[in-house]
């Protein structure tokens, strides 16, 4: 019986390699048509949700999370109307980095009020936009009239939040450190909730969030990582056919093997309203995205907690959309199901200069310029790395940033003297040349592939020992066309070097020997160091070349993986290798 089982297992892992490596033939982007993967059990979804959360945090440079320093709020310039007030706000979300916004409050002496956090999209006037298609002041004033404390704040580079531009984060150095607009905006969203919770009249357990377009993206990214958001209404943004067109929606690694439908589902089982429009990329919501999210809510036994409404309009957060959100929040937050109570009322529009926190003012003393903010971002990461003593925690961060796995199984097929390795269901293809011999097994890796590895001086030093030489991704015979032309390519696709690290892990799993020696030449030694640092088995490793010191230039040249410097870079690799090998 045991022999039969072994034969069946061997057969199941044989003959399954794809003709081409899917990592070359499928390179998704913002406009690919995604579908929600099937999750049959709550346990399966919860495991996926846990990994997605880590992925979002890592892409946002928030793995680990920075320390929350004092917000030092400046709240001033009160405008008082009969049933609401508006104030200007500056909060220090990082030391020397200031976020601007407006605080809307009902005129009441009551405590325990619910609060709404409301980011804006890419409107011309940002949080002060007031058009038929979208009005942030109308949204905030009407919510305040209904009894909420409302905070509207800027995207980076908009209105009062001017210490960085809006588009940045495209240089290799910025990507290695996960420094870009999405990262700062998600951190600002977290700190905005901190600010709301700090207000004496706010019930800290009654926080809602809503935004449209880019503000919708900010909304679902925030609730994906911040459980304090109890109710949410992302408007015109959870889509399977468009994932967001701005740098603030497309950080590297954010959607590797993921999409906005999955991220949007991370609100479950908390109440969620999906507002869509017939005239934009949410036109399929009633038949595609909403059923997918409803299924996740059904796994929790809470299908009634997710709702949808589609507005016959172009891309918007217009009055119809706003009133749908008022009714949804009214029902769930205020316990009021009277739709008539949530019809929008006309507003008095204030002058722009009376709403801007920096009109006639300068930033507070000590405010940083762009280079200063970037330097601060790096120093925060370095300090958090130095504070990390648990190697298992550090190894998990490295695995998440590399977006690699120790495969559960590796299938293979023979092609002459080669074994073609693949992870079932992944579509990857790794050619491995078998080496006959005896003694301690070796895995040879060379920047130019298996043929070069077998001819290298490193190979000569282990002559007579068994093992394999591989064509890691895009090396040797594995070099193939790969369309990298999309400007947000790395948001959806692993870097070549990250794929090479995965191929080394795949080969190690296939060899299945706890005593394997990694013999790696040139910059491939850095790929091997990364693989050894995350592999759950003892390995003998030739150290990386002396030319690799762990600088930004070194990582750009030898191991370009977005976010790797953010979690410790070369020092993290050295600590993991020294601590467990």
mmCIF file of N, CA, C and O in Angstrom, residues 453-497:
data_model
loop_
_atom_site.group_PDB
_atom_site.id
_atom_site.type_symbol
_atom_site.label_atom_id
_atom_site.label_comp_id
_atom_site.label_asym_id
_atom_site.label_seq_id
_atom_site.Cartn_x
_atom_site.Cartn_y
_atom_site.Cartn_z
ATOM 1 N N UNK A 453 27.043 27.940 -15.381
ATOM 2 C CA UNK A 453 27.344 27.439 -14.037
ATOM 3 C C UNK A 453 28.213 26.197 -14.100
ATOM 4 O O UNK A 453 29.160 26.039 -13.315
ATOM 5 N N UNK A 454 27.908 25.292 -15.035
ATOM 6 C CA UNK A 454 28.656 24.040 -15.136
ATOM 7 C C UNK A 454 30.096 24.251 -15.585
ATOM 8 O O UNK A 454 30.958 23.408 -15.329
ATOM 9 N N UNK A 455 30.364 25.380 -16.235
ATOM 10 C CA UNK A 455 31.722 25.674 -16.706
ATOM 11 C C UNK A 455 32.487 26.590 -15.764
ATOM 12 O O UNK A 455 33.639 26.927 -16.007
ATOM 13 N N UNK A 456 31.841 27.007 -14.689
ATOM 14 C CA UNK A 456 32.445 28.007 -13.816
ATOM 15 C C UNK A 456 33.485 27.397 -12.883
ATOM 16 O O UNK A 456 33.449 26.201 -12.585
ATOM 17 N N UNK A 457 34.437 28.203 -12.402
ATOM 18 C CA UNK A 457 35.381 27.713 -11.387
ATOM 19 C C UNK A 457 34.679 27.207 -10.132
ATOM 20 O O UNK A 457 35.165 26.281 -9.474
ATOM 21 N N UNK A 458 33.543 27.793 -9.804
ATOM 22 C CA UNK A 458 32.798 27.331 -8.634
ATOM 23 C C UNK A 458 32.354 25.886 -8.811
ATOM 24 O O UNK A 458 32.377 25.094 -7.863
ATOM 25 N N UNK A 459 31.929 25.534 -10.042
ATOM 26 C CA UNK A 459 31.508 24.158 -10.301
ATOM 27 C C UNK A 459 32.695 23.202 -10.192
ATOM 28 O O UNK A 459 32.557 22.073 -9.689
ATOM 29 N N UNK A 460 33.850 23.650 -10.649
ATOM 30 C CA UNK A 460 35.032 22.786 -10.585
ATOM 31 C C UNK A 460 35.384 22.434 -9.140
ATOM 32 O O UNK A 460 35.921 21.354 -8.862
ATOM 33 N N UNK A 461 35.054 23.332 -8.218
ATOM 34 C CA UNK A 461 35.403 23.095 -6.822
ATOM 35 C C UNK A 461 34.542 22.017 -6.176
ATOM 36 O O UNK A 461 34.865 21.548 -5.077
ATOM 37 N N UNK A 462 33.438 21.626 -6.833
ATOM 38 C CA UNK A 462 32.557 20.598 -6.263
ATOM 39 C C UNK A 462 32.397 19.432 -7.238
ATOM 40 O O UNK A 462 31.391 18.719 -7.207
ATOM 41 N N UNK A 463 33.367 19.232 -8.090
ATOM 42 C CA UNK A 463 33.321 18.135 -9.059
ATOM 43 C C UNK A 463 33.157 16.786 -8.348
ATOM 44 O O UNK A 463 33.793 16.532 -7.319
ATOM 45 N N UNK A 464 32.276 15.956 -8.926
ATOM 46 C CA UNK A 464 32.053 14.617 -8.378
ATOM 47 C C UNK A 464 30.910 14.535 -7.397
ATOM 48 O O UNK A 464 30.574 13.438 -6.927
ATOM 49 N N UNK A 465 30.308 15.669 -7.090
ATOM 50 C CA UNK A 465 29.180 15.648 -6.159
ATOM 51 C C UNK A 465 27.864 15.772 -6.920
ATOM 52 O O UNK A 465 27.799 16.396 -7.983
ATOM 53 N N UNK A 466 26.786 15.206 -6.407
ATOM 54 C CA UNK A 466 25.513 15.196 -7.128
ATOM 55 C C UNK A 466 24.783 16.529 -6.966
ATOM 56 O O UNK A 466 25.044 17.302 -6.036
ATOM 57 N N UNK A 467 23.851 16.765 -7.868
ATOM 58 C CA UNK A 467 23.034 17.966 -7.718
ATOM 59 C C UNK A 467 22.451 18.435 -9.019
ATOM 60 O O UNK A 467 22.276 17.669 -9.977
ATOM 61 N N UNK A 468 22.199 19.741 -9.101
ATOM 62 C CA UNK A 468 21.593 20.351 -10.273
ATOM 63 C C UNK A 468 22.178 21.736 -10.499
ATOM 64 O O UNK A 468 22.628 22.409 -9.562
ATOM 65 N N UNK A 469 22.169 22.150 -11.751
ATOM 66 C CA UNK A 469 22.419 23.543 -12.135
ATOM 67 C C UNK A 469 21.138 24.035 -12.786
ATOM 68 O O UNK A 469 20.510 23.306 -13.562
ATOM 69 N N UNK A 470 20.714 25.240 -12.471
ATOM 70 C CA UNK A 470 19.422 25.710 -12.979
ATOM 71 C C UNK A 470 19.570 26.952 -13.855
ATOM 72 O O UNK A 470 20.520 27.727 -13.726
ATOM 73 N N UNK A 471 18.619 27.077 -14.763
ATOM 74 C CA UNK A 471 18.397 28.334 -15.466
ATOM 75 C C UNK A 471 17.372 29.114 -14.652
ATOM 76 O O UNK A 471 16.156 28.934 -14.816
ATOM 77 N N UNK A 472 17.850 29.929 -13.723
ATOM 78 C CA UNK A 472 16.917 30.756 -12.959
ATOM 79 C C UNK A 472 16.218 31.722 -13.914
ATOM 80 O O UNK A 472 16.632 31.915 -15.060
ATOM 81 N N UNK A 473 15.168 32.324 -13.450
ATOM 82 C CA UNK A 473 14.313 33.172 -14.283
ATOM 83 C C UNK A 473 15.134 34.161 -15.112
ATOM 84 O O UNK A 473 15.985 34.873 -14.599
ATOM 85 N N UNK A 474 14.876 34.144 -16.403
ATOM 86 C CA UNK A 474 15.499 35.060 -17.360
ATOM 87 C C UNK A 474 17.024 34.948 -17.377
ATOM 88 O O UNK A 474 17.740 35.921 -17.622
ATOM 89 N N UNK A 475 17.542 33.721 -17.144
ATOM 90 C CA UNK A 475 18.980 33.476 -17.306
ATOM 91 C C UNK A 475 19.170 32.279 -18.224
ATOM 92 O O UNK A 475 18.309 31.396 -18.306
ATOM 93 N N UNK A 476 20.299 32.236 -18.905
ATOM 94 C CA UNK A 476 20.617 31.104 -19.770
ATOM 95 C C UNK A 476 19.527 30.822 -20.782
ATOM 96 O O UNK A 476 19.036 31.726 -21.473
ATOM 97 N N UNK A 477 19.104 29.558 -20.879
ATOM 98 C CA UNK A 477 18.065 29.170 -21.827
ATOM 99 C C UNK A 477 16.686 29.703 -21.428
ATOM 100 O O UNK A 477 15.735 29.595 -22.213
ATOM 101 N N UNK A 478 16.558 30.280 -20.236
ATOM 102 C CA UNK A 478 15.273 30.809 -19.782
ATOM 103 C C UNK A 478 15.037 32.256 -20.205
ATOM 104 O O UNK A 478 13.979 32.814 -19.911
ATOM 105 N N UNK A 479 16.003 32.854 -20.877
ATOM 106 C CA UNK A 479 15.799 34.221 -21.364
ATOM 107 C C UNK A 479 14.692 34.211 -22.414
ATOM 108 O O UNK A 479 14.711 33.418 -23.356
ATOM 109 N N UNK A 480 13.699 35.070 -22.234
ATOM 110 C CA UNK A 480 12.534 35.100 -23.128
ATOM 111 C C UNK A 480 11.911 36.488 -23.069
ATOM 112 O O UNK A 480 12.137 37.245 -22.117
ATOM 113 N N UNK A 481 11.118 36.846 -24.067
ATOM 114 C CA UNK A 481 10.450 38.157 -24.037
ATOM 115 C C UNK A 481 9.529 38.276 -22.817
ATOM 116 O O UNK A 481 8.822 37.334 -22.466
ATOM 117 N N UNK A 482 9.556 39.437 -22.199
ATOM 118 C CA UNK A 482 8.663 39.746 -21.073
ATOM 119 C C UNK A 482 8.277 41.215 -21.185
ATOM 120 O O UNK A 482 9.143 42.084 -21.132
ATOM 121 N N UNK A 483 7.008 41.474 -21.357
ATOM 122 C CA UNK A 483 6.545 42.843 -21.567
ATOM 123 C C UNK A 483 6.560 43.601 -20.241
ATOM 124 O O UNK A 483 5.719 43.384 -19.371
ATOM 125 N N UNK A 484 7.522 44.493 -20.109
ATOM 126 C CA UNK A 484 7.646 45.306 -18.901
ATOM 127 C C UNK A 484 7.264 46.761 -19.167
ATOM 128 O O UNK A 484 7.641 47.655 -18.411
ATOM 129 N N UNK A 485 6.527 47.015 -20.242
ATOM 130 C CA UNK A 485 6.308 48.385 -20.709
ATOM 131 C C UNK A 485 5.298 49.165 -19.875
ATOM 132 O O UNK A 485 5.316 50.394 -19.886
ATOM 133 N N UNK A 486 4.414 48.493 -19.164
ATOM 134 C CA UNK A 486 3.395 49.227 -18.421
ATOM 135 C C UNK A 486 4.039 50.011 -17.283
ATOM 136 O O UNK A 486 4.917 49.511 -16.579
ATOM 137 N N UNK A 487 3.614 51.258 -17.103
ATOM 138 C CA UNK A 487 4.285 52.112 -16.113
ATOM 139 C C UNK A 487 4.114 51.603 -14.689
ATOM 140 O O UNK A 487 4.896 51.964 -13.804
ATOM 141 N N UNK A 488 3.100 50.781 -14.445
ATOM 142 C CA UNK A 488 2.911 50.204 -13.115
ATOM 143 C C UNK A 488 3.185 48.699 -13.141
ATOM 144 O O UNK A 488 2.539 47.923 -12.426
ATOM 145 N N UNK A 489 4.146 48.295 -13.942
ATOM 146 C CA UNK A 489 4.470 46.885 -14.112
ATOM 147 C C UNK A 489 4.714 46.195 -12.772
ATOM 148 O O UNK A 489 4.191 45.100 -12.500
ATOM 149 N N UNK A 490 5.496 46.827 -11.893
ATOM 150 C CA UNK A 490 5.889 46.179 -10.642
ATOM 151 C C UNK A 490 4.760 46.144 -9.615
ATOM 152 O O UNK A 490 4.863 45.443 -8.618
ATOM 153 N N UNK A 491 3.683 46.877 -9.856
ATOM 154 C CA UNK A 491 2.526 46.768 -8.970
ATOM 155 C C UNK A 491 1.904 45.380 -9.071
ATOM 156 O O UNK A 491 1.384 44.843 -8.087
ATOM 157 N N UNK A 492 1.973 44.779 -10.259
ATOM 158 C CA UNK A 492 1.277 43.529 -10.544
ATOM 159 C C UNK A 492 2.225 42.346 -10.758
ATOM 160 O O UNK A 492 1.769 41.204 -10.750
ATOM 161 N N UNK A 493 3.496 42.616 -10.979
ATOM 162 C CA UNK A 493 4.436 41.566 -11.363
ATOM 163 C C UNK A 493 5.692 41.627 -10.505
ATOM 164 O O UNK A 493 6.197 42.705 -10.198
ATOM 165 N N UNK A 494 6.205 40.458 -10.151
ATOM 166 C CA UNK A 494 7.458 40.413 -9.411
ATOM 167 C C UNK A 494 8.604 40.890 -10.289
ATOM 168 O O UNK A 494 8.580 40.709 -11.511
ATOM 169 N N UNK A 495 9.614 41.443 -9.661
ATOM 170 C CA UNK A 495 10.822 41.788 -10.403
ATOM 171 C C UNK A 495 11.515 40.506 -10.865
ATOM 172 O O UNK A 495 11.266 39.414 -10.327
ATOM 173 N N UNK A 496 12.379 40.619 -11.852
ATOM 174 C CA UNK A 496 13.123 39.456 -12.323
ATOM 175 C C UNK A 496 13.905 38.815 -11.176
ATOM 176 O O UNK A 496 13.940 37.583 -11.041
ATOM 177 N N UNK A 497 14.517 39.646 -10.338
ATOM 178 C CA UNK A 497 15.331 39.092 -9.254
ATOM 179 C C UNK A 497 14.486 38.360 -8.220
ATOM 180 O O UNK A 497 14.899 37.333 -7.680
#
